[in-house]
CSV table of C-alpha atoms in Angstrom, one decimal:
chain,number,residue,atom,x,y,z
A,263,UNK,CA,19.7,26.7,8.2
A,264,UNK,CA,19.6,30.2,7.6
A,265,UNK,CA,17.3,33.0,9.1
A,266,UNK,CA,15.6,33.0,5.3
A,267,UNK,CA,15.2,29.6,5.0
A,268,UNK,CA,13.6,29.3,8.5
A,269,UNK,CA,11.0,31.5,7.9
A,270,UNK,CA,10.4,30.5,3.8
A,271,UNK,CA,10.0,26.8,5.8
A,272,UNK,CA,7.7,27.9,8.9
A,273,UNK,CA,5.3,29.9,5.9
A,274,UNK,CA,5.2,27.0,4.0
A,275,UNK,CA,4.2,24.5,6.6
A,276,UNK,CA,1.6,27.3,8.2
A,277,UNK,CA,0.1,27.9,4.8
A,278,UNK,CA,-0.3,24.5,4.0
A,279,UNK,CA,-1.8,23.9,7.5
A,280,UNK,CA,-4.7,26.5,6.7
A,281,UNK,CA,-4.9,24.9,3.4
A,282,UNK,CA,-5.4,21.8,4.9
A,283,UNK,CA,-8.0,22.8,7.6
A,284,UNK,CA,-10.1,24.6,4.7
A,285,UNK,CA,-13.8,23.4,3.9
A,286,UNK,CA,-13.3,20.5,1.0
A,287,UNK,CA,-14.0,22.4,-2.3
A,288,UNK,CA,-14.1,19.4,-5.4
A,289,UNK,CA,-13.1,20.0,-8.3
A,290,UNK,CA,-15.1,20.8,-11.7
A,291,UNK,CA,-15.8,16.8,-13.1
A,292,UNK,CA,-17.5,15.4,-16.2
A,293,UNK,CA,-21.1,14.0,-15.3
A,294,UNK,CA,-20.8,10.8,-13.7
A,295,UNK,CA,-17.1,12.0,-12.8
A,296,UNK,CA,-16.1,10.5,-9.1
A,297,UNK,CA,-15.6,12.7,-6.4
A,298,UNK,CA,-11.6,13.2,-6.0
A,299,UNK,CA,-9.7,12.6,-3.1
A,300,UNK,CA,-7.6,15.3,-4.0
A,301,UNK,CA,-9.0,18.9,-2.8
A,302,UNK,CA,-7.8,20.4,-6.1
A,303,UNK,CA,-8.0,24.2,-4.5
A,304,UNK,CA,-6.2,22.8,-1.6
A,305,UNK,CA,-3.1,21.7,-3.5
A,306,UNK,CA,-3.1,24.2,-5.8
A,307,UNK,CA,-2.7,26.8,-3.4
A,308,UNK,CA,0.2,24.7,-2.1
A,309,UNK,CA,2.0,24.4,-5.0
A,310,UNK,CA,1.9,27.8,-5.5
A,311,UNK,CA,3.2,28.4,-2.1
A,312,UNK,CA,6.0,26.2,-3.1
A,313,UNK,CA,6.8,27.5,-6.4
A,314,UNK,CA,5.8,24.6,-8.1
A,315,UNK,CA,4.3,23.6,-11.5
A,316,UNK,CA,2.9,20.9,-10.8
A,317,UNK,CA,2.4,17.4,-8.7
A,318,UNK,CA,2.7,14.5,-11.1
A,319,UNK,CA,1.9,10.9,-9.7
A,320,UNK,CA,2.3,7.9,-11.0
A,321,UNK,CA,1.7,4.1,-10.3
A,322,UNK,CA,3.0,0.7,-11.7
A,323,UNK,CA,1.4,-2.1,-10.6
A,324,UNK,CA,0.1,-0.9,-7.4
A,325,UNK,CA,4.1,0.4,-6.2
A,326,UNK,CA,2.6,4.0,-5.5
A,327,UNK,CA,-0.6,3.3,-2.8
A,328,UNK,CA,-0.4,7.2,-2.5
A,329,UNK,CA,-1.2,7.9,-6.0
A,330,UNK,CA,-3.6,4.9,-5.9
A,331,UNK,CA,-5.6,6.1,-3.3
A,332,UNK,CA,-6.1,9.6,-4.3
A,333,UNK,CA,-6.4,9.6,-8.1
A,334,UNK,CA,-8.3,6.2,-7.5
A,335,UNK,CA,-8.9,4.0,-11.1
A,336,UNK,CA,-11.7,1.3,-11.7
A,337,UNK,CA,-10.4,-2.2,-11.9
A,338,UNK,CA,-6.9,-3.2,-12.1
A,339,UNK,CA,-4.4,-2.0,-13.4
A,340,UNK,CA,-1.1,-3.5,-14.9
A,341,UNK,CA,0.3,-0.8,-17.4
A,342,UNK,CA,2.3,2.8,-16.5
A,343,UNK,CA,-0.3,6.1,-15.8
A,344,UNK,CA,0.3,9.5,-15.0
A,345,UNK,CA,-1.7,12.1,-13.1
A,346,UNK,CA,-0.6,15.9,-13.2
A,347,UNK,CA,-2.1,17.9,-11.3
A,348,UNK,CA,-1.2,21.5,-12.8
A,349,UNK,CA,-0.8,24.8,-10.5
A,350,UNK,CA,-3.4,25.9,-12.6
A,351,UNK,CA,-6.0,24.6,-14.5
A,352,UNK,CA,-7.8,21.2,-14.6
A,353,UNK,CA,-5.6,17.5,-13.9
A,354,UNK,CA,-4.5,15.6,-17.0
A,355,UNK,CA,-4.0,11.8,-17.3
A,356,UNK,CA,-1.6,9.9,-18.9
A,357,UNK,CA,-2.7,6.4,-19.3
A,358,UNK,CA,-2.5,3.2,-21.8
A,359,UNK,CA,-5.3,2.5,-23.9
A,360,UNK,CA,-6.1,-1.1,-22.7
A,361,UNK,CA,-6.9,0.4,-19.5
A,362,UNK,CA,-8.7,3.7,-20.1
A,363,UNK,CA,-11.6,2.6,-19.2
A,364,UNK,CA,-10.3,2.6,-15.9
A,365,UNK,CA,-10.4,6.5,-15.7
A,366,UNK,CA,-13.0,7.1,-17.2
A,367,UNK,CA,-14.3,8.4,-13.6
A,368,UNK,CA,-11.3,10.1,-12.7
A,369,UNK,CA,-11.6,14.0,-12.9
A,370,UNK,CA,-10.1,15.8,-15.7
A,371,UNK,CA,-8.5,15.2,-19.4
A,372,UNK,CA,-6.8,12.2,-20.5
A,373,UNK,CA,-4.4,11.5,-23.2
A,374,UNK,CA,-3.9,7.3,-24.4
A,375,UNK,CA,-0.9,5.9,-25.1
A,376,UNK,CA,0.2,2.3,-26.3
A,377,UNK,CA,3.6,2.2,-27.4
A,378,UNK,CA,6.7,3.5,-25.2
A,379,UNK,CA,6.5,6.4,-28.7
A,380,UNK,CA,3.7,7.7,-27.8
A,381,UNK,CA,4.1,7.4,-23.8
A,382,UNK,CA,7.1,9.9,-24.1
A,383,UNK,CA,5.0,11.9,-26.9
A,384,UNK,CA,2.1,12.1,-24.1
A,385,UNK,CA,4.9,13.3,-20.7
A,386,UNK,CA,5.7,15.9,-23.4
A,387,UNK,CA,2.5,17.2,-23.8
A,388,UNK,CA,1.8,16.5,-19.9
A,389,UNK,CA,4.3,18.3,-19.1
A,390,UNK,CA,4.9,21.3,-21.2
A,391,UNK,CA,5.3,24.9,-20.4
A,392,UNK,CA,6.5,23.0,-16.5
A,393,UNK,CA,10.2,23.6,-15.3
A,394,UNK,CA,9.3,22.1,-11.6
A,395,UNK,CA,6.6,19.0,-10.3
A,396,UNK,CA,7.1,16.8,-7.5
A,397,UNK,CA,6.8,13.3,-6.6
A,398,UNK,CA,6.4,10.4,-4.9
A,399,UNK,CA,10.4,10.7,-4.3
A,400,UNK,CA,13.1,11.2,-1.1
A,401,UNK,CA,16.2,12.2,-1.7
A,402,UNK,CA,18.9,10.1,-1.1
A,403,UNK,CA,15.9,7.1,-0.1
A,404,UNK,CA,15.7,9.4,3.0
A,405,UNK,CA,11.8,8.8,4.1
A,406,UNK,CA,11.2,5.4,2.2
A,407,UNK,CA,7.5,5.4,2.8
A,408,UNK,CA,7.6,8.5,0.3
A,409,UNK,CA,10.1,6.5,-2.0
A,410,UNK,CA,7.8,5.2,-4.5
A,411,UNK,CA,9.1,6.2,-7.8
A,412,UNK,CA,11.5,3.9,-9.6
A,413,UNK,CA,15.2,5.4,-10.7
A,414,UNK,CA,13.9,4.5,-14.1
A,415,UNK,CA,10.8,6.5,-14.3
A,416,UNK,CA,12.2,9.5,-12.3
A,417,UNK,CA,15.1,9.7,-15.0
A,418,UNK,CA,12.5,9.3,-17.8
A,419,UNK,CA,10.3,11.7,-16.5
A,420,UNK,CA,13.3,14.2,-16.2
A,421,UNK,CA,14.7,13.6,-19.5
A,422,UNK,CA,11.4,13.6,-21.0
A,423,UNK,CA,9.7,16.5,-19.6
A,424,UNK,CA,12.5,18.2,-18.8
A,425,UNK,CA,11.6,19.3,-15.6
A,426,UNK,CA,13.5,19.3,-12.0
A,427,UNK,CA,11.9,16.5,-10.0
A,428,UNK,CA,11.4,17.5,-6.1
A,429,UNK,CA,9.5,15.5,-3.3
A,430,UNK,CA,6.1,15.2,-3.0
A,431,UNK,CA,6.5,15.2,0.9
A,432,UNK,CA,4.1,18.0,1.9
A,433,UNK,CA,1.6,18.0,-0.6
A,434,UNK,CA,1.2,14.3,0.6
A,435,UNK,CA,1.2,15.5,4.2
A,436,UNK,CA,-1.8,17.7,3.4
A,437,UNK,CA,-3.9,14.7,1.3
A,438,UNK,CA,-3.7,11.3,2.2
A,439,UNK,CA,-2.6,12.0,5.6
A,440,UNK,CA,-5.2,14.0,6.4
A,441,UNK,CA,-8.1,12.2,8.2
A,442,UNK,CA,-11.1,14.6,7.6
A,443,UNK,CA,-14.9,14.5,9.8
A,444,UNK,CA,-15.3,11.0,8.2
A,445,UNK,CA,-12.1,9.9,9.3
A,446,UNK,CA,-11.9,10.7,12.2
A,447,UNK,CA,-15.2,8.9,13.3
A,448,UNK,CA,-14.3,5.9,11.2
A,449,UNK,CA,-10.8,5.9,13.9
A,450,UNK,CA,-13.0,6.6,16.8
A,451,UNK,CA,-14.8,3.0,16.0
A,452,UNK,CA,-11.9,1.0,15.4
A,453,UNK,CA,-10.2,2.1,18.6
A,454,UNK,CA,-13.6,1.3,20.5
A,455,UNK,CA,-13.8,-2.1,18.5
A,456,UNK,CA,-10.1,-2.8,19.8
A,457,UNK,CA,-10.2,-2.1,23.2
A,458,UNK,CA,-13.3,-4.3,23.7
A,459,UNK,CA,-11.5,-7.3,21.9
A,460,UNK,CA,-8.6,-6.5,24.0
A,461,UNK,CA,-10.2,-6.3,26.7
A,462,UNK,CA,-12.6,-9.7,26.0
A,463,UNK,CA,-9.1,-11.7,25.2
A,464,UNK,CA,-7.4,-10.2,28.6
A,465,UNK,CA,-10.4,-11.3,30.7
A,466,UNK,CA,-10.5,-15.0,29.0
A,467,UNK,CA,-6.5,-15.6,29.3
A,468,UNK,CA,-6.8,-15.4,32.7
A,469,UNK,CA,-9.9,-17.3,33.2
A,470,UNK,CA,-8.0,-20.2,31.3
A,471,UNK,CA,-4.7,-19.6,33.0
A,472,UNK,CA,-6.9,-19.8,36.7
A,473,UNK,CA,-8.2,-23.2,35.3
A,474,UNK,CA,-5.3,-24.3,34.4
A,475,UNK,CA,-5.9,-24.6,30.9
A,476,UNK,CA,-2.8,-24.3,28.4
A,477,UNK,CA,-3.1,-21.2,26.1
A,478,UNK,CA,-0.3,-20.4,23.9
A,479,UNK,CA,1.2,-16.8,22.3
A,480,UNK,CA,-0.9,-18.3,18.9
A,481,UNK,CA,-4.4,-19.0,20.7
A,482,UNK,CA,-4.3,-16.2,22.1
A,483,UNK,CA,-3.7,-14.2,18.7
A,484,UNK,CA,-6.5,-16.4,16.9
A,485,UNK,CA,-9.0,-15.5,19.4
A,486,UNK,CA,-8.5,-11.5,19.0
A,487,UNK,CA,-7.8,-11.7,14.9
A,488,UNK,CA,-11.1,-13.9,14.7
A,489,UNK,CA,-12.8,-11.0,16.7
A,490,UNK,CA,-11.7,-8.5,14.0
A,491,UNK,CA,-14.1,-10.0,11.4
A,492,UNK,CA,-17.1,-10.2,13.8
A,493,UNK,CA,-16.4,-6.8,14.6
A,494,UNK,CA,-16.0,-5.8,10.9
A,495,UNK,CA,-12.2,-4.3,11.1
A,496,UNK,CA,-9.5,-5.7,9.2
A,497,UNK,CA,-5.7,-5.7,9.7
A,498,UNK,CA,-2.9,-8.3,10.3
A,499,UNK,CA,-3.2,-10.8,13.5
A,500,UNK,CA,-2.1,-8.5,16.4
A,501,UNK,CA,1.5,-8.9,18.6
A,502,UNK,CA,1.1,-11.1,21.1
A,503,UNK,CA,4.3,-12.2,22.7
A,504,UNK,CA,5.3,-12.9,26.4
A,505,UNK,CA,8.6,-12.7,28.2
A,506,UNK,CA,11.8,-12.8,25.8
A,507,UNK,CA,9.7,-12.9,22.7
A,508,UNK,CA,8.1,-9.4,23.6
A,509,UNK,CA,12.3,-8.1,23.7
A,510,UNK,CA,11.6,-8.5,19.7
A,511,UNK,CA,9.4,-5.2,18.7
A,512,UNK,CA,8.2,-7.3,15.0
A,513,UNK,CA,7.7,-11.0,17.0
A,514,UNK,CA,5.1,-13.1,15.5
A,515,UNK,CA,3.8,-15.8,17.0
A,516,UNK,CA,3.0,-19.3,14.6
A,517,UNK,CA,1.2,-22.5,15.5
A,518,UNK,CA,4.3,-24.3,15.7
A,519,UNK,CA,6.5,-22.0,17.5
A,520,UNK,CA,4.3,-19.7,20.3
A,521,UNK,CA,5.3,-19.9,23.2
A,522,UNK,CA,2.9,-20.7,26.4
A,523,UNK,CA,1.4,-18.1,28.5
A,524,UNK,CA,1.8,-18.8,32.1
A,525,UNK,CA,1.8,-17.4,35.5
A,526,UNK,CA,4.4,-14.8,36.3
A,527,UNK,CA,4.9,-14.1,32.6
A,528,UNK,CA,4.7,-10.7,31.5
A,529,UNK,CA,2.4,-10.1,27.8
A,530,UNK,CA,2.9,-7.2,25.0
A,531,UNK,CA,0.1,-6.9,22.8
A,532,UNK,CA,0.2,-5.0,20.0
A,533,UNK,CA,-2.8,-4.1,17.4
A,534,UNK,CA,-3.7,-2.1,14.8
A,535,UNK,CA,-6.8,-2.3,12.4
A,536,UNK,CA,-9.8,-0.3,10.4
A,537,UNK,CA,-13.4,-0.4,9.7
A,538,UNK,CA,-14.4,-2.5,6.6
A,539,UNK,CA,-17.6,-0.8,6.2
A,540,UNK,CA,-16.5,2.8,5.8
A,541,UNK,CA,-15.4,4.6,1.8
A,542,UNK,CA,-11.9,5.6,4.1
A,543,UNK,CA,-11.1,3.7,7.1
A,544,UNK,CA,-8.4,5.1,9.3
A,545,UNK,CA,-6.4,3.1,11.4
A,546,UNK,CA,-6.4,2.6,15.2
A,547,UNK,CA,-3.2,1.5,16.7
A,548,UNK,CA,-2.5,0.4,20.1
A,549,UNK,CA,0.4,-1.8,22.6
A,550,UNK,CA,-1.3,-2.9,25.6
A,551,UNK,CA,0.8,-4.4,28.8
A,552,UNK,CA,-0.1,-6.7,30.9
A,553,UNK,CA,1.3,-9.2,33.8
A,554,UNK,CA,-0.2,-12.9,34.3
A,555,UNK,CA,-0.1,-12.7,37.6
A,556,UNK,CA,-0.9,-10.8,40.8
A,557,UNK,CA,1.8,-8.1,41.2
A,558,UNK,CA,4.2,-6.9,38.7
A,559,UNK,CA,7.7,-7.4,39.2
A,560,UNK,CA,9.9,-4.2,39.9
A,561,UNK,CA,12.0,-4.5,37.2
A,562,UNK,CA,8.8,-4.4,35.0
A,563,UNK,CA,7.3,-1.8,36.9
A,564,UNK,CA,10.5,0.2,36.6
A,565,UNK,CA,10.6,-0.3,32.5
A,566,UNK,CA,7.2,0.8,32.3
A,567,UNK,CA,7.8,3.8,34.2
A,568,UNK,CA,10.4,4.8,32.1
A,569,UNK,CA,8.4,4.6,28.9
A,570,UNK,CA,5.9,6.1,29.9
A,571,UNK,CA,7.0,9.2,31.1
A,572,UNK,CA,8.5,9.4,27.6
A,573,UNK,CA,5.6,8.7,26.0
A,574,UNK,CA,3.5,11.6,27.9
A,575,UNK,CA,6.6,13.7,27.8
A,576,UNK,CA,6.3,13.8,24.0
A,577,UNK,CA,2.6,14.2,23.7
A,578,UNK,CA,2.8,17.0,26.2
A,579,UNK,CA,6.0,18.5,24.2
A,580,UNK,CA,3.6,18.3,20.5
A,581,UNK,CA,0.8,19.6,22.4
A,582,UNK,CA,2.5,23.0,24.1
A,583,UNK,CA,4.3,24.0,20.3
A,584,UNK,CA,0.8,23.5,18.6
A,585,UNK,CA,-0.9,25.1,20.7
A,586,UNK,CA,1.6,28.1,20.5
A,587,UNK,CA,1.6,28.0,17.0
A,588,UNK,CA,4.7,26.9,16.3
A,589,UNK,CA,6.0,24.0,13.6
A,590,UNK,CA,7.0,20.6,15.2
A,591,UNK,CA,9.2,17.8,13.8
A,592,UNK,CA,8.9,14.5,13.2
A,593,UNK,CA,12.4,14.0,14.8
A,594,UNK,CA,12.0,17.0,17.5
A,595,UNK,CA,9.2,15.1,19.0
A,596,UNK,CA,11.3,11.4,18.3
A,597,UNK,CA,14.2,13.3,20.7
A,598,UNK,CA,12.2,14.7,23.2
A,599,UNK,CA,11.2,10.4,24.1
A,600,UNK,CA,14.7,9.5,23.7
A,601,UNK,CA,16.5,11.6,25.6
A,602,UNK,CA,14.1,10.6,28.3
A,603,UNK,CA,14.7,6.7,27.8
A,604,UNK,CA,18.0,7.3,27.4
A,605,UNK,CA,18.5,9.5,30.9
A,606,UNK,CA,17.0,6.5,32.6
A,607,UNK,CA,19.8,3.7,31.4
A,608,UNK,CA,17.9,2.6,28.5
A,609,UNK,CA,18.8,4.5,25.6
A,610,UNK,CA,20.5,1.4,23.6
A,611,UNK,CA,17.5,-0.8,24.4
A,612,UNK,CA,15.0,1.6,22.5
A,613,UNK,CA,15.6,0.3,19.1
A,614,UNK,CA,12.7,2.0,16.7
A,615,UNK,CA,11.3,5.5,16.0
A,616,UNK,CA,9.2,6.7,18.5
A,617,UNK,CA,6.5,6.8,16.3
A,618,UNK,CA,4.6,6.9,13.0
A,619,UNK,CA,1.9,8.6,11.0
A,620,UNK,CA,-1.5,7.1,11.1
A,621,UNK,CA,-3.7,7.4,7.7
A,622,UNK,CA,-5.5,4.6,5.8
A,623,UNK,CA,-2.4,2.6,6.0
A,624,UNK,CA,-1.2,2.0,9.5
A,625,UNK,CA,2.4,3.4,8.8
A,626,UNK,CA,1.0,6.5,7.2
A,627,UNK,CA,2.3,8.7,4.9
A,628,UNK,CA,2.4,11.9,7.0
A,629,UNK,CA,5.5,13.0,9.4
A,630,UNK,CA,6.7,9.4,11.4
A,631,UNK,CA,8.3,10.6,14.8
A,632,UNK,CA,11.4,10.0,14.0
A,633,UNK,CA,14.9,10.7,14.4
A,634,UNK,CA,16.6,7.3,14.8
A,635,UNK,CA,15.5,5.2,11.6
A,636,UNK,CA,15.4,8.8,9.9
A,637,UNK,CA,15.8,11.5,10.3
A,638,UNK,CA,11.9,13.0,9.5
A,639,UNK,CA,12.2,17.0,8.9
A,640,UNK,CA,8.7,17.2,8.1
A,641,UNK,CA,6.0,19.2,10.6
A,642,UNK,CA,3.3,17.5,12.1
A,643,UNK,CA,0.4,18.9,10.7
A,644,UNK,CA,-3.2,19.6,12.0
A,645,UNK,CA,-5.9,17.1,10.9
A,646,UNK,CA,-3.6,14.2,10.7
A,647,UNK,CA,-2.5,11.7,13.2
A,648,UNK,CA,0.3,9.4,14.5
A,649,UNK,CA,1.4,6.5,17.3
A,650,UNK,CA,3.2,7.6,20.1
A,651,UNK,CA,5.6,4.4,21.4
A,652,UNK,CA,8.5,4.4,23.1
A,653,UNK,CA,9.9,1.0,24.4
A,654,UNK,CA,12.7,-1.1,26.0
A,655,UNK,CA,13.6,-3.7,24.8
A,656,UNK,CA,16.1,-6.2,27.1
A,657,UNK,CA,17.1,-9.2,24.4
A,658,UNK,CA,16.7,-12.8,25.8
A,659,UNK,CA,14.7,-10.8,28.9
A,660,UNK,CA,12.0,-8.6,28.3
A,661,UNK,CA,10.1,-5.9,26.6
A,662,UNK,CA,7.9,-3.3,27.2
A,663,UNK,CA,6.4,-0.9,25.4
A,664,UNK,CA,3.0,2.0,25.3
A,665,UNK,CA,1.3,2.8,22.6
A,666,UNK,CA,-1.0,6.1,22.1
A,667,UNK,CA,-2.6,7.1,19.1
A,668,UNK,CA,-2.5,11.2,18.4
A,669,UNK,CA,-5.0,13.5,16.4
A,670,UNK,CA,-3.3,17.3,15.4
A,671,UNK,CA,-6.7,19.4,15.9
A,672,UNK,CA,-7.0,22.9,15.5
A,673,UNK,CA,-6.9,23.7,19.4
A,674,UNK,CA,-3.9,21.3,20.3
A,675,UNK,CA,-3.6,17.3,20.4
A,676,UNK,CA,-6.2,14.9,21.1
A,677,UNK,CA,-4.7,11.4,22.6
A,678,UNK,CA,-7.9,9.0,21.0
A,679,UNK,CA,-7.1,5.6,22.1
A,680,UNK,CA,-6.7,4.4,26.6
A,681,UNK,CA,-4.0,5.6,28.0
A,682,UNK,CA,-2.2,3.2,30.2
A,683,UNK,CA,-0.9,4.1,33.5
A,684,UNK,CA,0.6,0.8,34.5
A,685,UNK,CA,0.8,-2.8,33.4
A,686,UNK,CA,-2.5,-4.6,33.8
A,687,UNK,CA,-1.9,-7.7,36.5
A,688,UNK,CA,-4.1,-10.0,34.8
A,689,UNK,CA,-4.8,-12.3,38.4
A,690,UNK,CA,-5.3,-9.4,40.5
């Protein structure tokens, strides 16, 4: 990269990060208007930062949850819409005339369409006087969470409007990833909601396991997921997987197949969920160790070490560049965990990114720590956050793996969920 390009990149990202951090300014809206989740100053000022006409989203069918979630229709959707978001002057949509009704809400002009006529006559007039918009779209399928425009559409689009299509990367980075006041508390209680059922299902496995009670991989799960709902969070059943089945980072335990928790076996949990009762719930994400037993076996011991030290490595690594104001990568922080896994023996055996962003979906659509999967170019920004989770993974043998989630504030990183120092010995 050259010297120009370094510092055109480093003024982008810092401007958007002050953009970001800025008080929430809504834009002008027709009486009983919605407020948007786009912070129309905000992204404005970004696209004309980045020398861009405009941000155009789109959604089929529910295939873009970015643009879902920020332009947010009424009811349900099943025809094509547009949303462009101008560098200047107020959003227009394009949407189908079965379904208008469904923005109705939604800040800013509309134009109808019905037939495929009229929706090329209405990107036209959406898009005219424009030369360059971005969207949801990653070259070469590079960051797939950000690869939600069809072939189809994007060529459409370009022939269309005749416009140069770039990614939306960073102007997503600075919306839906950001977590905002609300957000933030809305984490806070899904992490305390997590560790308590965590903590709850820890203490009753080993009551059961002293009485000698059977208690499978699948009981266990039920008990925790069941918890969710009494607690008001929701997400998928949590990872829950001893021995050889924790070696597999995805396992999933059924009714048919789980496997029985015993003495001497070690236990990876894994879960991730938000609050039900808040307008935008961000998620909590956490991987908890323990052993069923009295004292941990070394080789357990020693795996844990390992990770870690690369998990705190690469929270202290984040922490010391934001807090000299300087940009950090999504795979800059990834490498800083591998090398250490890797100088430790274990370098083949970590077999996933060493973490991901953290919004209202629990893969986020921010910057993933990443380097391995992807190769993720894109700063971590403040007001957003992401997992920290390096693991080992010994197939047929073992697994192990921590699991931190991470908030970007203004004065360096805040670590929001436990942080574990050693694997919990369950009979202790």
């Amino acid at each position: 990269m050259t010297t120009r390009s370094c510092i055109v990149s480093f003024l982008t990202a810092a401007a958007a990060a002050a953009l970001a951090m800025a008080p929430a300014a809504a834009a002008p809206a027709q009486p009983g208007a919605t407020r948007p989740r786009i912070d129309l100053d905000a992204v404005q000022g970004l696209l004309a930062v980045q020398r861009l006409d405009g941000w155009l989203l789109y959604d089929f069918r529910g295939q873009n949850p970015i643009a879902q979630e920020l332009v947010s229709p009424e009811g349900h959707q099943t025809r094509r819409w547009f949303y462009f978001i101008p560098a200047e002057g107020q959003p227009v949509a394009l949407v189908h005339k079965i379904e208008a009704a469904n923005f109705a809400r939604v800040p800013g002009r509309k134009i109808e369409y019905a037939g495929w006529r009229e929706l090329d006559a209405g990107l036209r007039e959406l898009l005219r006087g424009s030369r360059k918009v971005a969207m949801e779209y990653s070259p070469q399928g590079a960051i797939p969470a950000l690869s939600r425009v069809d072939a189809g559409t994007f060529e459409r689009v370009r022939r269309v409007g005749g416009v140069k299509i770039v990614s939306s990367a960073d102007l997503v980075q600075y919306t839906k990833a950001i977590w905002g006041d609300a957000g933030r508390k809305a984490h806070a209680v899904a992490v305390h909601h997590l560790v308590q059922i965590r903590k709850e299902a820890l203490a009753w496995l080993a009551r059961e396991v002293r009485a000698g009670r059977d208690v499978t991989e699948w009981d266990l799960q039920q008990r925790m997921y069941r918890a969710y709902a009494v607690r008001g969070l929701e997400g998928e059943p949590p990872i829950v997987a001893v021995n050889a089945n924790a070696a597999d980072p995805h396992y999933y335990p059924t009714r048919e197949a789980a496997a029985h928790i015993r003495e001497g076996d070690l236990l990876l949990v894994d879960m991730w969920a938000k609050s039900l009762d808040v307008d935008r719930g961000i998620y909590a994400d956490m991987t908890w160790m323990a052993y069923v037993g009295s004292d941990v076996p070394n080789r357990y011991v020693r795996a844990f070490e390992v990770v870690a030290k690369a998990r705190d490595a690469t929270v202290a690594f984040i922490d010391g560049r934001i807090k000299r104001r300087r940009v950090v990568r999504g795979y800059e922080a990834d490498q800083q965990a591998r090398s250490i896994v890797a100088a430790a023996g274990f370098g083949d055996k970590f077999i996933h990114r060493t973490g991901h962003s953290i919004d209202t979906d629990v893969h986020g659509a921010g910057a993933h720590l990443d380097d391995y999967e992807t190769h993720d170019t894109r700063p971590l920004v403040r007001g957003a956050g992401f997992s920290v989770e390096p693991g080992i993974y010994v197939r047929g043998d073992f697994g192990v793996r921590s699991e931190i989630d991470v908030y970007v504030g203004a004065r360096g990183v805040e670590v929001t969920t436990p942080v574990q120092r050693e694997i919990e010995a369950l009979l202790r």
